[in-house]
PDB file of C-alpha atoms in Angstrom:
ATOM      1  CA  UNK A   1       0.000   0.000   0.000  1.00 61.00           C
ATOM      2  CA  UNK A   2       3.112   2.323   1.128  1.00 63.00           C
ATOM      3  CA  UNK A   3       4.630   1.301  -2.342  1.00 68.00           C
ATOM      4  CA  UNK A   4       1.656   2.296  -4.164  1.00 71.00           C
ATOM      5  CA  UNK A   5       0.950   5.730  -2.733  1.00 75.00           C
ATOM      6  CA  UNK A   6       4.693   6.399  -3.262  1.00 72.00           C
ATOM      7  CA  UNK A   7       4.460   5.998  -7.141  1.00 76.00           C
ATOM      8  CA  UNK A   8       0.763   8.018  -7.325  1.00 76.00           C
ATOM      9  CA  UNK A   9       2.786  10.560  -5.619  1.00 78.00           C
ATOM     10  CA  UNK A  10       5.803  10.505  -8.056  1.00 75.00           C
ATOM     11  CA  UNK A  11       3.494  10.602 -11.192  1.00 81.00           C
ATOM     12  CA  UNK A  12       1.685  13.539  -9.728  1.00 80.00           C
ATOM     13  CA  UNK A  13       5.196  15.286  -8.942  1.00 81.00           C
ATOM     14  CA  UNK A  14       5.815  14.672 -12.779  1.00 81.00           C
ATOM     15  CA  UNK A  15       2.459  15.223 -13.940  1.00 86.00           C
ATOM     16  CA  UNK A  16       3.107  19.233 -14.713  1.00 87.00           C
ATOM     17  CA  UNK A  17       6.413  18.883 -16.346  1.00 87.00           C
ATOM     18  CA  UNK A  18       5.028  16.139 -18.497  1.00 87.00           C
ATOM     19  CA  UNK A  19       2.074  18.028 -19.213  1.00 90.00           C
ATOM     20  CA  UNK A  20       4.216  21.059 -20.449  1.00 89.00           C
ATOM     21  CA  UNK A  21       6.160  19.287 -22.726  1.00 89.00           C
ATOM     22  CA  UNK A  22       3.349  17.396 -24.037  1.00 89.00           C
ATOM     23  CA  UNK A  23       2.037  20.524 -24.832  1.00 89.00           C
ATOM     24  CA  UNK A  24       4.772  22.298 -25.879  1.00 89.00           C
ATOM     25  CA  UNK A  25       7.186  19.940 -27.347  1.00 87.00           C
ATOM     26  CA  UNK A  26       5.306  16.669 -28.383  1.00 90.00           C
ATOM     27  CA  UNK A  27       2.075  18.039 -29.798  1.00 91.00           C
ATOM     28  CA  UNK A  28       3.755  20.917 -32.428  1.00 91.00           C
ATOM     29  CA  UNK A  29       6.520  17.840 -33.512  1.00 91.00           C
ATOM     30  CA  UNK A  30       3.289  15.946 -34.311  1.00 92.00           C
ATOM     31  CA  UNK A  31       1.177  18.499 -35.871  1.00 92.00           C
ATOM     32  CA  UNK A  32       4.198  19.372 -38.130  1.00 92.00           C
ATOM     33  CA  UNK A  33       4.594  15.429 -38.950  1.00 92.00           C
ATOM     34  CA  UNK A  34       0.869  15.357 -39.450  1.00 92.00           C
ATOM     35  CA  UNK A  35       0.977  18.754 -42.241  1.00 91.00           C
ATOM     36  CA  UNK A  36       4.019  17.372 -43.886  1.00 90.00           C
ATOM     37  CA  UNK A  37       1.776  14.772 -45.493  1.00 91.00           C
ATOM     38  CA  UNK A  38      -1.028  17.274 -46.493  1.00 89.00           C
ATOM     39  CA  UNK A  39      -1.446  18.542 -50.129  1.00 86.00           C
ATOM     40  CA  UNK A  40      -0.880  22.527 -50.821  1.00 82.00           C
ATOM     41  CA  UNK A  41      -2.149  24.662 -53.780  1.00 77.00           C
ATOM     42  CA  UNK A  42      -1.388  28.177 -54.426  1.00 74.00           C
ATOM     43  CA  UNK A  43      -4.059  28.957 -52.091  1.00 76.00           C
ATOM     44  CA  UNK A  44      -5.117  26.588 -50.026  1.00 77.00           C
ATOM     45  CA  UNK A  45      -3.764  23.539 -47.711  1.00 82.00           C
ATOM     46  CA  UNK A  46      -5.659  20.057 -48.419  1.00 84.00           C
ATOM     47  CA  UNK A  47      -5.635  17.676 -45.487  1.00 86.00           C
ATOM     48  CA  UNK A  48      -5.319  14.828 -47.772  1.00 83.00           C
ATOM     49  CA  UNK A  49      -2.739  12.044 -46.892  1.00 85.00           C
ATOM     50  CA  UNK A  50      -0.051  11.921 -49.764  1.00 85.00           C
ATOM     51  CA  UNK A  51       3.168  11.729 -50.220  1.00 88.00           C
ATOM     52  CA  UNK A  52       4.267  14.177 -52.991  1.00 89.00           C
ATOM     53  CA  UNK A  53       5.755  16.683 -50.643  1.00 88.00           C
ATOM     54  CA  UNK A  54       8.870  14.061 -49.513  1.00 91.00           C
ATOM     55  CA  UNK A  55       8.979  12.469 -53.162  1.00 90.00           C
ATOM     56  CA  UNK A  56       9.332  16.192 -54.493  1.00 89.00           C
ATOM     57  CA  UNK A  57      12.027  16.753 -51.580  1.00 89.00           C
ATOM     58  CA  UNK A  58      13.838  13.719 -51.752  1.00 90.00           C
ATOM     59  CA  UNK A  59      13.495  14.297 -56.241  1.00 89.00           C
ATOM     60  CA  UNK A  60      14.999  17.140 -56.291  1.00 88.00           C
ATOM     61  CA  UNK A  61      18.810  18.201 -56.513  1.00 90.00           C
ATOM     62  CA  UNK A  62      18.196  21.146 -54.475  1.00 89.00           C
ATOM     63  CA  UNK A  63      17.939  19.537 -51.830  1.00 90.00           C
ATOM     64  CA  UNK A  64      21.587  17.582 -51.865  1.00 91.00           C
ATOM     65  CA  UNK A  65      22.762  20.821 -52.558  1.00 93.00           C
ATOM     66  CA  UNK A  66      21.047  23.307 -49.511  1.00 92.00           C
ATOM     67  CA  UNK A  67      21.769  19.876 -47.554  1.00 92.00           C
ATOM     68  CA  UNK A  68      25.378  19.862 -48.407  1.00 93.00           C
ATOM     69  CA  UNK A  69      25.599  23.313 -47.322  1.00 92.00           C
ATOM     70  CA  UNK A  70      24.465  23.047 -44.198  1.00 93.00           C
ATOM     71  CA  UNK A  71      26.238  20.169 -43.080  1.00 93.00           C
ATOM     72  CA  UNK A  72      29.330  22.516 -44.704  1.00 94.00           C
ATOM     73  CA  UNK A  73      27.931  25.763 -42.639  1.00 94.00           C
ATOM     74  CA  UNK A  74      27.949  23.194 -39.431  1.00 94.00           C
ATOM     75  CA  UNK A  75      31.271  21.526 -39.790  1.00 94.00           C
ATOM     76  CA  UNK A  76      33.058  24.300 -40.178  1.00 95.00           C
ATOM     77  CA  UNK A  77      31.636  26.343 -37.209  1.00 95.00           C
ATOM     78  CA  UNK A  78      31.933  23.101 -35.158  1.00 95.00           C
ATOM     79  CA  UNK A  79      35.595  23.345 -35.887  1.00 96.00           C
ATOM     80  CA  UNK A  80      36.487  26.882 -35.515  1.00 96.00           C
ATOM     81  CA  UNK A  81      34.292  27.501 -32.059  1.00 96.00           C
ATOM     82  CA  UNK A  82      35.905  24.180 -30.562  1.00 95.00           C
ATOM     83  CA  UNK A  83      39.287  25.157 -31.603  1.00 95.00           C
ATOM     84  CA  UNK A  84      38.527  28.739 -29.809  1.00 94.00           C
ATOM     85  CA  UNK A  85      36.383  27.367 -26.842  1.00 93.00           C
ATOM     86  CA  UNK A  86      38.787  24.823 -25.966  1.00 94.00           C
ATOM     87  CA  UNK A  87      41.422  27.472 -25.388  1.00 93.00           C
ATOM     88  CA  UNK A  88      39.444  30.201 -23.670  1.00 92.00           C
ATOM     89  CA  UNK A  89      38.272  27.699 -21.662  1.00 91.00           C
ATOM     90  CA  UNK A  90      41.727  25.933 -20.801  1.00 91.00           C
ATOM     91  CA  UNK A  91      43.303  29.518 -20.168  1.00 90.00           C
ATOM     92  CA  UNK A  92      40.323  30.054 -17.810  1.00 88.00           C
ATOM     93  CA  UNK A  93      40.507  27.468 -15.972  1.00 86.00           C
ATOM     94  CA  UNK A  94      43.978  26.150 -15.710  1.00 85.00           C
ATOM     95  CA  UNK A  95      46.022  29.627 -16.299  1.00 82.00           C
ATOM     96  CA  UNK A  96      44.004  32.129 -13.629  1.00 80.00           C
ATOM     97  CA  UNK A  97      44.550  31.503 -10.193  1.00 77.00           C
ATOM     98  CA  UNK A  98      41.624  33.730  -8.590  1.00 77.00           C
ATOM     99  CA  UNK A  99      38.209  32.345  -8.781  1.00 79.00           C
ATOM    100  CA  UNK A 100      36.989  35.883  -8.767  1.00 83.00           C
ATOM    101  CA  UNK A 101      39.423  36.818 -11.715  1.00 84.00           C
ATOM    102  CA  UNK A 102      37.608  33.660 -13.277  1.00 81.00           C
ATOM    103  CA  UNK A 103      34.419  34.824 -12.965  1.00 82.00           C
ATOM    104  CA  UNK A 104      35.526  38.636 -14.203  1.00 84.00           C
ATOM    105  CA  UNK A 105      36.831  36.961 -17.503  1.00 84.00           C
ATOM    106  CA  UNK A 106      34.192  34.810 -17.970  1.00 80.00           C
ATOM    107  CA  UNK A 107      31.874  37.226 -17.302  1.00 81.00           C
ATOM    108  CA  UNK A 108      33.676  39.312 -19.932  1.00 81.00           C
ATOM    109  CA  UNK A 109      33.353  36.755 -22.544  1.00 79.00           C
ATOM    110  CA  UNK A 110      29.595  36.960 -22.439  1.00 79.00           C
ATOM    111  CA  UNK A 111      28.664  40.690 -22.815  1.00 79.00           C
ATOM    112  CA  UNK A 112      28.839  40.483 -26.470  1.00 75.00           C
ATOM    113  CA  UNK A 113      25.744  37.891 -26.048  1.00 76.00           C
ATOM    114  CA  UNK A 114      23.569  39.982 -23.858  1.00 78.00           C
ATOM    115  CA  UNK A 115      22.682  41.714 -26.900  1.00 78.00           C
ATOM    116  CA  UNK A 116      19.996  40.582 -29.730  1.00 79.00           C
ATOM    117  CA  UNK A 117      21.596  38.107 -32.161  1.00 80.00           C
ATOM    118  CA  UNK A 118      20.464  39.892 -35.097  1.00 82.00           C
ATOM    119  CA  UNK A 119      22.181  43.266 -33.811  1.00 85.00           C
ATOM    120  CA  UNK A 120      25.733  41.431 -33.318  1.00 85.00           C
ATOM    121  CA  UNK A 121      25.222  39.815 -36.839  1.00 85.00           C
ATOM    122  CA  UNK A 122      24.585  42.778 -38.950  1.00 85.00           C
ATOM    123  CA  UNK A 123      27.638  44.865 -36.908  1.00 86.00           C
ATOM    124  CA  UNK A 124      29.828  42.656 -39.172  1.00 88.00           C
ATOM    125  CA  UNK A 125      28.244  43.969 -42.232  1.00 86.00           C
ATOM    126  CA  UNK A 126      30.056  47.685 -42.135  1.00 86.00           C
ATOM    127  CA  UNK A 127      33.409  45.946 -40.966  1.00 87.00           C
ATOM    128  CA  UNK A 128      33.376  43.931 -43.828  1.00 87.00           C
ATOM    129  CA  UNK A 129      31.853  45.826 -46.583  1.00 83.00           C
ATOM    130  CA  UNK A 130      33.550  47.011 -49.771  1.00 82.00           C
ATOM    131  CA  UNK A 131      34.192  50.143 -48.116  1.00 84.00           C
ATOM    132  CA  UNK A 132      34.303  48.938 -44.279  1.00 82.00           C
ATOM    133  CA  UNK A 133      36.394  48.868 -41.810  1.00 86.00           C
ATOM    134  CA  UNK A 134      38.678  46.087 -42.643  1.00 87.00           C
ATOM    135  CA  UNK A 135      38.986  46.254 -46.422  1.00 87.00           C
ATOM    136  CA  UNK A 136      40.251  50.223 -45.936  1.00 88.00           C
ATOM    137  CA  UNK A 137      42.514  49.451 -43.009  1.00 88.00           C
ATOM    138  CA  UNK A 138      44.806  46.723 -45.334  1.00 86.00           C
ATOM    139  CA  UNK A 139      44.492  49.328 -48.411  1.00 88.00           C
ATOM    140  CA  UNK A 140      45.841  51.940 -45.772  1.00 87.00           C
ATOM    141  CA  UNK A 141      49.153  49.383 -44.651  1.00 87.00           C
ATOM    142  CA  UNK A 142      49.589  48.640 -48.227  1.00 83.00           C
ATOM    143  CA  UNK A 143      48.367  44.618 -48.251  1.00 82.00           C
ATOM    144  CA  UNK A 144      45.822  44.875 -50.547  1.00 82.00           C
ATOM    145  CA  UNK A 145      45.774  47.314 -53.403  1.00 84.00           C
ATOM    146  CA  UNK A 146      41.764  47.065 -54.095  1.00 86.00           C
ATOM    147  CA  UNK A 147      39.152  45.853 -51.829  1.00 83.00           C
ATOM    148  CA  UNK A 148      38.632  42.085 -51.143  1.00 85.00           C
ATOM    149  CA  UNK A 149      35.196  41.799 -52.527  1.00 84.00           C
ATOM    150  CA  UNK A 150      35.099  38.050 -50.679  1.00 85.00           C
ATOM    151  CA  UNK A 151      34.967  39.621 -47.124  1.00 85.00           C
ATOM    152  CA  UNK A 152      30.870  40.048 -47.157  1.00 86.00           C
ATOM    153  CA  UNK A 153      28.264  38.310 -48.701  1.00 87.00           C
ATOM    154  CA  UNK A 154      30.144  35.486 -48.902  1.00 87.00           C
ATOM    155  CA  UNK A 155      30.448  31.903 -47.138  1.00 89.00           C
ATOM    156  CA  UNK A 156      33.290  33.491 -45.228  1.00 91.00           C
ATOM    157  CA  UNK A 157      31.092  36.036 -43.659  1.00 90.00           C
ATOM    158  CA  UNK A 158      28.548  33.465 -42.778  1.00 92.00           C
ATOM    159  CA  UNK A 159      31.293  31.326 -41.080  1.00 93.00           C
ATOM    160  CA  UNK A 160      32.298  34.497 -39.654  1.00 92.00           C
ATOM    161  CA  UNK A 161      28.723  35.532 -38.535  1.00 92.00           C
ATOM    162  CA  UNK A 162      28.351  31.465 -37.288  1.00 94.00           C
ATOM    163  CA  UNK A 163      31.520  31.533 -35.160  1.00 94.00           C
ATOM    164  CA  UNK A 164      30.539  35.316 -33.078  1.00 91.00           C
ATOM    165  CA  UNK A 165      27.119  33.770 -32.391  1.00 91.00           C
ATOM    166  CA  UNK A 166      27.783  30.255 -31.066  1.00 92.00           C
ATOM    167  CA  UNK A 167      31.016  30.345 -29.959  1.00 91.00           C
ATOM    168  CA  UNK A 168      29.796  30.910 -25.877  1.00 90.00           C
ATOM    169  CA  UNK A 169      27.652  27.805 -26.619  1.00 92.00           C
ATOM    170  CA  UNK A 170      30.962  26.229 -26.718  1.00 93.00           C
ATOM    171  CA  UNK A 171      32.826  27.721 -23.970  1.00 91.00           C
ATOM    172  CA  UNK A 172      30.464  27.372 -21.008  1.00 90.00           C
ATOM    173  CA  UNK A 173      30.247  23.554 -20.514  1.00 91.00           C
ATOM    174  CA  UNK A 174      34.017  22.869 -22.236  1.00 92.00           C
ATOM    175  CA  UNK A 175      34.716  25.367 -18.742  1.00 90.00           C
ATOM    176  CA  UNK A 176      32.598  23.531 -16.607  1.00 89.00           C
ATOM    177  CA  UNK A 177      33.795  20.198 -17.176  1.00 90.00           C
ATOM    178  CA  UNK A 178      37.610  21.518 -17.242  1.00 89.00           C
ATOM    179  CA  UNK A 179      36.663  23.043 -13.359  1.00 87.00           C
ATOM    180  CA  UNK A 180      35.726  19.971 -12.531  1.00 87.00           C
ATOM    181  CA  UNK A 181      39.048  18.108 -13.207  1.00 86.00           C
ATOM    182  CA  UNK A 182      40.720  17.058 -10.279  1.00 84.00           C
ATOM    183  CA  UNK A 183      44.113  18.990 -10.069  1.00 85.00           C
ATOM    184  CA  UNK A 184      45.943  16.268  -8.312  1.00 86.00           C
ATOM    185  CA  UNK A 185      45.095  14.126 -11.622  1.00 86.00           C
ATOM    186  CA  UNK A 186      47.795  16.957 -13.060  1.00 85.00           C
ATOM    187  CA  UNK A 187      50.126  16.946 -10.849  1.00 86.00           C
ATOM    188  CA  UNK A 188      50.225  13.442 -10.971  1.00 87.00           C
ATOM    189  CA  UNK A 189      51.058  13.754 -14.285  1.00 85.00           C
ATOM    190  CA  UNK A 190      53.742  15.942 -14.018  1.00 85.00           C
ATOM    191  CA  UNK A 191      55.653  13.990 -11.615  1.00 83.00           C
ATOM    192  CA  UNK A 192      55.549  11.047 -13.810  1.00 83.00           C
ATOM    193  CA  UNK A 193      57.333  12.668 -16.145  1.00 83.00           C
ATOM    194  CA  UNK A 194      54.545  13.957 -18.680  1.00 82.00           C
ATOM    195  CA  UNK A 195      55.281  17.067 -20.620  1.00 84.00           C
ATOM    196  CA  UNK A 196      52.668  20.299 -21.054  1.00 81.00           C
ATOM    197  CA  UNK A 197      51.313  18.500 -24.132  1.00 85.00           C
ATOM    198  CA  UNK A 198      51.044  15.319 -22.931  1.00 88.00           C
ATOM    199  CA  UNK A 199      49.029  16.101 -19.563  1.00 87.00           C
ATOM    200  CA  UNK A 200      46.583  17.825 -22.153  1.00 86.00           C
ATOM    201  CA  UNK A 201      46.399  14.938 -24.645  1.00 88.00           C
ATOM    202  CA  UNK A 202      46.020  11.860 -22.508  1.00 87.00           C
ATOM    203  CA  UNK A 203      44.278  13.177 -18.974  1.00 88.00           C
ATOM    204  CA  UNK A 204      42.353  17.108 -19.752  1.00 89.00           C
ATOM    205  CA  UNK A 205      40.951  16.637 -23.293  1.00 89.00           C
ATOM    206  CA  UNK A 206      39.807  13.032 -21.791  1.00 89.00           C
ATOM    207  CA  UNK A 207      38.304  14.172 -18.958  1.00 88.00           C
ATOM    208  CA  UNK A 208      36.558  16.900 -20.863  1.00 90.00           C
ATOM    209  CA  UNK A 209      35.115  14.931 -24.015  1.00 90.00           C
ATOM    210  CA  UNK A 210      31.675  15.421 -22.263  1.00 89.00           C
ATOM    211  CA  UNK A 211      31.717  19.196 -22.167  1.00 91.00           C
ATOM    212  CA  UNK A 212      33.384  18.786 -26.196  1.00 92.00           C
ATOM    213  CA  UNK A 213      30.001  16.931 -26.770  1.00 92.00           C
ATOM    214  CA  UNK A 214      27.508  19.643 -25.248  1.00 91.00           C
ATOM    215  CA  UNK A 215      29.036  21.761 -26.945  1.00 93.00           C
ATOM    216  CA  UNK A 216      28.900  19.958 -30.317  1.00 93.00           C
ATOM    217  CA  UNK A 217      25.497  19.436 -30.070  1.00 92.00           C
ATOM    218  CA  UNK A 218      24.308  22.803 -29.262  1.00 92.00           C
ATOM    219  CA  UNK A 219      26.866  24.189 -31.741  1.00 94.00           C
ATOM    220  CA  UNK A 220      25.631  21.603 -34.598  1.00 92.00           C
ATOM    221  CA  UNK A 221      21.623  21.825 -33.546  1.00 91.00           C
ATOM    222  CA  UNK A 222      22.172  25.826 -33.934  1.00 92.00           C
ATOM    223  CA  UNK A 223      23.822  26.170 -36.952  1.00 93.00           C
ATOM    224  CA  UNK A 224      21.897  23.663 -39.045  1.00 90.00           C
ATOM    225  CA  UNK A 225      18.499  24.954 -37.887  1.00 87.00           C
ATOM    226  CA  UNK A 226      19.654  28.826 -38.591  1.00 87.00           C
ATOM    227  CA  UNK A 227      18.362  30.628 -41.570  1.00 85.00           C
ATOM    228  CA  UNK A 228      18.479  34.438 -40.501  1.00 88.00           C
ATOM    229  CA  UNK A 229      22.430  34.483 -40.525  1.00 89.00           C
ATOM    230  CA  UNK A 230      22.649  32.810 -43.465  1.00 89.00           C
ATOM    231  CA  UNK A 231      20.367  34.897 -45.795  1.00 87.00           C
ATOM    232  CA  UNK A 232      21.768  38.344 -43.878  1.00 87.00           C
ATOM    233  CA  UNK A 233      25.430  37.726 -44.324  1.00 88.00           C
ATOM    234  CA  UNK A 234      25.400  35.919 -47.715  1.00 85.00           C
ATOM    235  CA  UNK A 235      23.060  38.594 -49.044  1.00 82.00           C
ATOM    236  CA  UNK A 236      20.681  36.049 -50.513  1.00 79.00           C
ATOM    237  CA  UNK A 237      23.014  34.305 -52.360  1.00 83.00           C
ATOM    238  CA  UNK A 238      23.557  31.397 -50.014  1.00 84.00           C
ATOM    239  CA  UNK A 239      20.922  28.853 -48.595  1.00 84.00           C
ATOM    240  CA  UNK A 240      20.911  25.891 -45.721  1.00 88.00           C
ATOM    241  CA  UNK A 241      17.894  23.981 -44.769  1.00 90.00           C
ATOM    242  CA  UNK A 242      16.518  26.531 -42.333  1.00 86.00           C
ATOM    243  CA  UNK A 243      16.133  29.239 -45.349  1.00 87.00           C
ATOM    244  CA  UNK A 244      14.350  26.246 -47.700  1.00 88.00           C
ATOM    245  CA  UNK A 245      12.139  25.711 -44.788  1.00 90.00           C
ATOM    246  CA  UNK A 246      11.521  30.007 -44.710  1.00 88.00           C
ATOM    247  CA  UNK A 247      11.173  29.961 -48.048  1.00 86.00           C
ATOM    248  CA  UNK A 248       8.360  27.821 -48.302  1.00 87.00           C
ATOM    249  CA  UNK A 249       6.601  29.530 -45.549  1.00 87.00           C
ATOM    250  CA  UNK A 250       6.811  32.616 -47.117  1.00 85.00           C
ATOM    251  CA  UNK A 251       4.916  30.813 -49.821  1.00 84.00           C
ATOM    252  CA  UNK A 252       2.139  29.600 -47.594  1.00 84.00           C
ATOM    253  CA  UNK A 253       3.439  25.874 -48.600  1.00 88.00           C
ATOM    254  CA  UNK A 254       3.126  24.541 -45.176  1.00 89.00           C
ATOM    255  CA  UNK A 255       3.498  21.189 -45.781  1.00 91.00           C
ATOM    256  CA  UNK A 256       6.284  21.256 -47.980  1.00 91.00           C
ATOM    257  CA  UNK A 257       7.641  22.985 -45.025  1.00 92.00           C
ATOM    258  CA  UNK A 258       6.803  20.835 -42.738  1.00 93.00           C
ATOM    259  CA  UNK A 259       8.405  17.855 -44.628  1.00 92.00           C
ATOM    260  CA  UNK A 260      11.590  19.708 -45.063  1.00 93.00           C
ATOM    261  CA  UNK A 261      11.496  20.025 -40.920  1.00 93.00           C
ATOM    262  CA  UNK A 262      10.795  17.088 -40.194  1.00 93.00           C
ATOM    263  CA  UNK A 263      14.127  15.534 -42.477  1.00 93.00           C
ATOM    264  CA  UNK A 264      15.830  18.078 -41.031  1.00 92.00           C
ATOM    265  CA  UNK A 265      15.026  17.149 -37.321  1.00 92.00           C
ATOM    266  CA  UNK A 266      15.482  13.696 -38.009  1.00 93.00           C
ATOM    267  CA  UNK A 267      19.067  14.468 -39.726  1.00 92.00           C
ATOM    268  CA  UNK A 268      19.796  16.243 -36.402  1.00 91.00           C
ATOM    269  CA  UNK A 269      18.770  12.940 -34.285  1.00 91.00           C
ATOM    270  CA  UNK A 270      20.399  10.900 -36.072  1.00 92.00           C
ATOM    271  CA  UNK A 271      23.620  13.148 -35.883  1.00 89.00           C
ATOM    272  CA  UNK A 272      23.138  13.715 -31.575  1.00 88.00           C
ATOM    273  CA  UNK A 273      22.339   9.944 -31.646  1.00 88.00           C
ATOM    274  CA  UNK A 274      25.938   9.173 -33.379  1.00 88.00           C
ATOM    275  CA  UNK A 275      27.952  11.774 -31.323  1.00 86.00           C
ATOM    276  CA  UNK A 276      26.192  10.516 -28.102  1.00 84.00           C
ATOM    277  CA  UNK A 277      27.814   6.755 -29.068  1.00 83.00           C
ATOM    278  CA  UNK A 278      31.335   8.165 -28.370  1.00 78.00           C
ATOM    279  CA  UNK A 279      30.311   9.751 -24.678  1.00 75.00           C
ATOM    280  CA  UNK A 280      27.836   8.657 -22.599  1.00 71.00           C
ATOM    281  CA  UNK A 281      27.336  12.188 -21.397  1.00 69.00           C
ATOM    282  CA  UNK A 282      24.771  11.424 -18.067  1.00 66.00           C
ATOM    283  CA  UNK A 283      27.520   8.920 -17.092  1.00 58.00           C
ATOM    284  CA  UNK A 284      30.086  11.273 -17.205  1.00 54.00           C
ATOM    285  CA  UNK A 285      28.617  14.282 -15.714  1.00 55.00           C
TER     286      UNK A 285
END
């Protein structure tokens, strides 16, 4: 009896949670699943079960293409804000002494981001314009001897644009994995003869593949469900999945839409479900 009272009381304790993301997380995943199989005219949507909208998708070379992209657009941010989160994070936590210093710093690193994503984009637009900031500054020490027509509109600027946005995303739980390390493990180490290098290779990155992975997957699920960035800093001449999905919306073809979303979420499951094969991240943390 004592047993069973115990687990009505649990499901009530989870009752509201499970309620809200019922609500708010199962229901619109279904409704779009539901819509992706719908018919869609010029004008109107037809709730009629077919399956042109993912034959059309899956027909067309478009679709390789914007999906090539974005796996492009993802990769490539994934590698430069590891490469930059890693170190921040490592020079936080291993090269400052004072916890207060620590939280200064990292305090430091996220004033850029208490400002609206949009606004931090488009700041990059004059600094890399034809006549911006950077393009004048090399003509002025002699580099360049015309502007660099590359630095805007460009995949460049959208790596650019990728890498100011999402690179906190990286540093936060890299940090908070590295603070967790226990110090002895380095001194350890150290007095078995292991170099600067080889305390990093074979104990810290180890110990802080988990915080790598959080990272990765809020870096990746970010980037490859974007479309604002891409169509701002490209100037329209660049597309990922997130501006086919826009586009199509913008068209009132909902269901087209909706098919494109749900291959796209399902692209992004199956990419978490790989990554979370190498770390078992609830394990580890």
């Amino acid at each position: 009896m004592k047993h069973a009272r115990e687990t009505v009381i649990g499901w009530l304790q989870a009752a509201p949670l499970t309620l809200v993301l019922l609500g708010f997380l199962v229901a619109p995943i279904v409704t779009i699943f539901i819509v992706s199989f719908w018919q869609a005219t010029e004008f109107s949507i037809i709730p009629a079960f077919s399956f042109e909208n993912y034959e059309f998708l899956f027909g067309s070379p478009v679709t390789y293409k914007v999906f090539m992209a974005t796996f492009r657009y993802a990769f490539l941010t994934w590698a430069f804000t590891l490469a930059i989160g890693f170190t921040v994070a490592y020079y936080l936590a291993f090269h400052i002494r004072s916890q207060t210093m620590q939280i200064a710093l990292f305090l430091l690193c996220t004033i850029p981001f208490w400002t609206s994503n949009i606004i931090r984009m488009i700041s990059w637009i004059p600094f890399l314009g034809r006549n911006g900031i950077a393009n004048q500054t090399l003509m002025s020490w002699g580099v360049i001897d015309q502007p660099l027509e590359w630095l805007l509109y460009s995949d460049f600027s959208v790596i650019l644009a990728f890498v100011h946005l999402y690179t906190l995303f990286m540093v936060v739980p890299i940090f908070n994995t590295m603070m967790r390390i226990d110090r002895n493990l380095l001194e350890a180490a150290r007095d078995n003869g292991a170099s600067g290098f080889q305390t990093l290779i074979h104990v810290i990155v180890p110990l802080t593949k988990p915080g790598i992975m959080i990272g990765t997957i809020f870096v990746l699920t970010l980037v490859m469900g974007d479309f604002i960035t891409v169509r701002f800093m490209s100037g329209s001449q660049r597309a990922n999945v997130g501006r086919l999905i826009s586009n199509d919306i913008s068209l009132l073809q909902y269901p087209s839409a909706a098919a494109t979303a749900v291959v796209l979420l399902c692209t992004v499951l199956i990419v978490i479900g790989i990554l979370l094969r190498f770390v078992n991240i609830r394990k580890e943390l």
